[in-house]
Amino acid sequence: MGIVPVTSEHDGALCTVHAMAGASVVRIVGDLDLAVATRLRADLESAIARCPWVIVDLRGIGAVDSVGLGVLLAARQSALRQAGDLLLAAAPPFFRSVLRAARIDAVFTTFDTVPQAVTRALAPRAADGR
């Protein structure tokens, strides 16, 4: 299972995509806001195109705004249309409170750690032999 990291930076936010067999992990370091929305949208769509199971590692996230949340929601819908999902991992408490305040906490499947999310992302293919 090869991992191919691809890193992009925009307005101080860093996005690293690790593609592996069966899933991709997208790590965001910095703010998830309007300034990075276009680049993040492209990174997530690229990850979904490779494999529709994407884990977003949020442990390095800074501020978040409605545009950033909209990017995550749109990416999840795109992944679902391709029989995958977008899972959130290692979200700090403030980010989870933002999801609750926006009333979208039930929309996303969240995990305490990235390995837990990877295990979930790979589980469907293990069960049906893909």
PDB file of C-alpha atoms in Angstrom, residues 11-127:
ATOM      1  CA  ASP A  11      -2.777  31.856   2.580  1.00  0.00           C
ATOM      2  CA  GLY A  12      -0.958  30.168   5.450  1.00  0.00           C
ATOM      3  CA  ALA A  13      -3.040  26.985   5.483  1.00  0.00           C
ATOM      4  CA  LEU A  14      -1.339  23.736   4.592  1.00  0.00           C
ATOM      5  CA  CYS A  15      -3.175  20.804   3.044  1.00  0.00           C
ATOM      6  CA  THR A  16      -1.458  17.445   2.679  1.00  0.00           C
ATOM      7  CA  VAL A  17      -3.100  14.557   0.840  1.00  0.00           C
ATOM      8  CA  HIS A  18      -1.869  11.020   1.526  1.00  0.00           C
ATOM      9  CA  ALA A  19      -3.351   8.622  -1.013  1.00  0.00           C
ATOM     10  CA  MET A  20      -3.298   4.932  -0.146  1.00  0.00           C
ATOM     11  CA  ALA A  21      -5.069   1.846  -1.388  1.00  0.00           C
ATOM     12  CA  GLY A  22      -8.741   2.277  -0.517  1.00  0.00           C
ATOM     13  CA  ALA A  23      -8.729   5.762   1.044  1.00  0.00           C
ATOM     14  CA  SER A  24      -7.041   9.152   1.189  1.00  0.00           C
ATOM     15  CA  VAL A  25      -6.159  11.180   4.258  1.00  0.00           C
ATOM     16  CA  VAL A  26      -6.348  14.956   3.842  1.00  0.00           C
ATOM     17  CA  ARG A  27      -4.629  16.830   6.665  1.00  0.00           C
ATOM     18  CA  ILE A  28      -5.474  20.496   7.129  1.00  0.00           C
ATOM     19  CA  VAL A  29      -3.153  22.732   9.143  1.00  0.00           C
ATOM     20  CA  GLY A  30      -4.381  26.284   9.570  1.00  0.00           C
ATOM     21  CA  ASP A  31      -7.671  28.052   9.039  1.00  0.00           C
ATOM     22  CA  LEU A  32     -10.563  26.479   7.171  1.00  0.00           C
ATOM     23  CA  ASP A  33     -12.100  29.609   5.690  1.00  0.00           C
ATOM     24  CA  LEU A  34     -12.842  31.611   2.562  1.00  0.00           C
ATOM     25  CA  ALA A  35      -9.154  32.246   1.899  1.00  0.00           C
ATOM     26  CA  VAL A  36      -8.418  28.532   1.400  1.00  0.00           C
ATOM     27  CA  ALA A  37     -11.815  27.304   0.181  1.00  0.00           C
ATOM     28  CA  THR A  38     -11.010  27.100  -3.530  1.00  0.00           C
ATOM     29  CA  ARG A  39      -7.722  25.237  -3.023  1.00  0.00           C
ATOM     30  CA  LEU A  40      -9.194  22.895  -0.407  1.00  0.00           C
ATOM     31  CA  ARG A  41     -12.174  22.146  -2.660  1.00  0.00           C
ATOM     32  CA  ALA A  42      -9.770  21.182  -5.455  1.00  0.00           C
ATOM     33  CA  ASP A  43      -7.651  19.035  -3.108  1.00  0.00           C
ATOM     34  CA  LEU A  44     -10.708  17.211  -1.770  1.00  0.00           C
ATOM     35  CA  GLU A  45     -12.170  16.634  -5.242  1.00  0.00           C
ATOM     36  CA  SER A  46      -8.828  15.285  -6.419  1.00  0.00           C
ATOM     37  CA  ALA A  47      -8.693  12.907  -3.435  1.00  0.00           C
ATOM     38  CA  ILE A  48     -12.293  11.788  -4.065  1.00  0.00           C
ATOM     39  CA  ALA A  49     -11.496  11.181  -7.748  1.00  0.00           C
ATOM     40  CA  ARG A  50      -8.706   8.788  -6.716  1.00  0.00           C
ATOM     41  CA  CYS A  51     -10.863   7.022  -4.132  1.00  0.00           C
ATOM     42  CA  PRO A  52     -14.265   8.139  -2.800  1.00  0.00           C
ATOM     43  CA  TRP A  53     -13.310   7.331   0.816  1.00  0.00           C
ATOM     44  CA  VAL A  54     -11.614  10.398   2.296  1.00  0.00           C
ATOM     45  CA  ILE A  55     -10.572  11.085   5.878  1.00  0.00           C
ATOM     46  CA  VAL A  56     -10.073  14.738   6.822  1.00  0.00           C
ATOM     47  CA  ASP A  57      -7.502  15.041   9.621  1.00  0.00           C
ATOM     48  CA  LEU A  58      -8.480  18.145  11.586  1.00  0.00           C
ATOM     49  CA  ARG A  59      -5.995  18.046  14.485  1.00  0.00           C
ATOM     50  CA  GLY A  60      -4.096  21.052  13.082  1.00  0.00           C
ATOM     51  CA  ILE A  61      -7.111  23.164  12.189  1.00  0.00           C
ATOM     52  CA  GLY A  62      -7.327  26.812  13.172  1.00  0.00           C
ATOM     53  CA  ALA A  63     -10.404  28.961  12.702  1.00  0.00           C
ATOM     54  CA  VAL A  64     -13.362  27.765  10.660  1.00  0.00           C
ATOM     55  CA  ASP A  65     -16.098  29.693   8.905  1.00  0.00           C
ATOM     56  CA  SER A  66     -19.287  28.859   7.022  1.00  0.00           C
ATOM     57  CA  VAL A  67     -17.479  28.725   3.678  1.00  0.00           C
ATOM     58  CA  GLY A  68     -15.055  26.135   5.040  1.00  0.00           C
ATOM     59  CA  LEU A  69     -17.934  24.079   6.395  1.00  0.00           C
ATOM     60  CA  GLY A  70     -19.631  24.366   3.011  1.00  0.00           C
ATOM     61  CA  VAL A  71     -16.542  22.919   1.306  1.00  0.00           C
ATOM     62  CA  LEU A  72     -16.620  19.912   3.650  1.00  0.00           C
ATOM     63  CA  LEU A  73     -20.364  19.414   3.099  1.00  0.00           C
ATOM     64  CA  ALA A  74     -20.017  19.591  -0.696  1.00  0.00           C
ATOM     65  CA  ALA A  75     -17.081  17.182  -0.648  1.00  0.00           C
ATOM     66  CA  ARG A  76     -19.048  14.721   1.460  1.00  0.00           C
ATOM     67  CA  GLN A  77     -21.934  14.839  -1.000  1.00  0.00           C
ATOM     68  CA  SER A  78     -19.505  14.223  -3.852  1.00  0.00           C
ATOM     69  CA  ALA A  79     -17.976  11.230  -2.041  1.00  0.00           C
ATOM     70  CA  LEU A  80     -21.416   9.787  -1.267  1.00  0.00           C
ATOM     71  CA  ARG A  81     -22.432  10.056  -4.944  1.00  0.00           C
ATOM     72  CA  GLN A  82     -19.420   7.864  -5.743  1.00  0.00           C
ATOM     73  CA  ALA A  83     -20.256   5.225  -3.071  1.00  0.00           C
ATOM     74  CA  GLY A  84     -17.738   6.582  -0.563  1.00  0.00           C
ATOM     75  CA  ASP A  85     -17.829   9.036   2.315  1.00  0.00           C
ATOM     76  CA  LEU A  86     -15.915  11.919   3.841  1.00  0.00           C
ATOM     77  CA  LEU A  87     -15.022  11.162   7.461  1.00  0.00           C
ATOM     78  CA  LEU A  88     -13.742  13.699   9.973  1.00  0.00           C
ATOM     79  CA  ALA A  89     -10.961  12.711  12.364  1.00  0.00           C
ATOM     80  CA  ALA A  90      -9.162  14.259  15.329  1.00  0.00           C
ATOM     81  CA  ALA A  91     -11.387  17.346  15.386  1.00  0.00           C
ATOM     82  CA  PRO A  92     -10.615  19.640  18.315  1.00  0.00           C
ATOM     83  CA  PRO A  93     -13.473  20.404  20.725  1.00  0.00           C
ATOM     84  CA  PHE A  94     -14.053  23.890  19.297  1.00  0.00           C
ATOM     85  CA  PHE A  95     -14.577  22.438  15.805  1.00  0.00           C
ATOM     86  CA  ARG A  96     -17.101  19.930  17.115  1.00  0.00           C
ATOM     87  CA  SER A  97     -18.904  22.784  18.871  1.00  0.00           C
ATOM     88  CA  VAL A  98     -19.025  24.699  15.565  1.00  0.00           C
ATOM     89  CA  LEU A  99     -20.610  21.638  13.915  1.00  0.00           C
ATOM     90  CA  ARG A 100     -23.188  21.488  16.724  1.00  0.00           C
ATOM     91  CA  ALA A 101     -23.893  25.224  16.538  1.00  0.00           C
ATOM     92  CA  ALA A 102     -24.404  24.963  12.772  1.00  0.00           C
ATOM     93  CA  ARG A 103     -26.647  21.936  13.372  1.00  0.00           C
ATOM     94  CA  ILE A 104     -24.627  19.756  11.040  1.00  0.00           C
ATOM     95  CA  ASP A 105     -22.881  17.569  13.615  1.00  0.00           C
ATOM     96  CA  ALA A 106     -25.131  14.623  12.674  1.00  0.00           C
ATOM     97  CA  VAL A 107     -24.242  15.017   8.980  1.00  0.00           C
ATOM     98  CA  PHE A 108     -20.626  13.939   9.441  1.00  0.00           C
ATOM     99  CA  THR A 109     -19.208  10.743  10.862  1.00  0.00           C
ATOM    100  CA  THR A 110     -16.439  11.770  13.240  1.00  0.00           C
ATOM    101  CA  PHE A 111     -13.637   9.807  14.867  1.00  0.00           C
ATOM    102  CA  ASP A 112     -11.282  10.633  17.712  1.00  0.00           C
ATOM    103  CA  THR A 113      -8.228   9.500  15.735  1.00  0.00           C
ATOM    104  CA  VAL A 114      -7.143   9.151  12.124  1.00  0.00           C
ATOM    105  CA  PRO A 115      -6.424   5.401  12.492  1.00  0.00           C
ATOM    106  CA  GLN A 116     -10.020   4.823  13.657  1.00  0.00           C
ATOM    107  CA  ALA A 117     -11.335   6.660  10.590  1.00  0.00           C
ATOM    108  CA  VAL A 118      -8.989   4.755   8.253  1.00  0.00           C
ATOM    109  CA  THR A 119     -10.204   1.473   9.743  1.00  0.00           C
ATOM    110  CA  ARG A 120     -13.809   2.501   9.034  1.00  0.00           C
ATOM    111  CA  ALA A 121     -12.999   3.691   5.508  1.00  0.00           C
ATOM    112  CA  LEU A 122     -11.304   0.415   4.629  1.00  0.00           C
ATOM    113  CA  ALA A 123     -13.938  -1.811   6.281  1.00  0.00           C
ATOM    114  CA  PRO A 124     -16.462  -1.884   3.381  1.00  0.00           C
ATOM    115  CA  ARG A 125     -13.867  -3.158   0.939  1.00  0.00           C
ATOM    116  CA  ALA A 126     -12.593  -5.785   3.363  1.00  0.00           C
ATOM    117  CA  ALA A 127     -16.137  -7.135   3.760  1.00  0.00           C
TER     118      ALA A 127
END
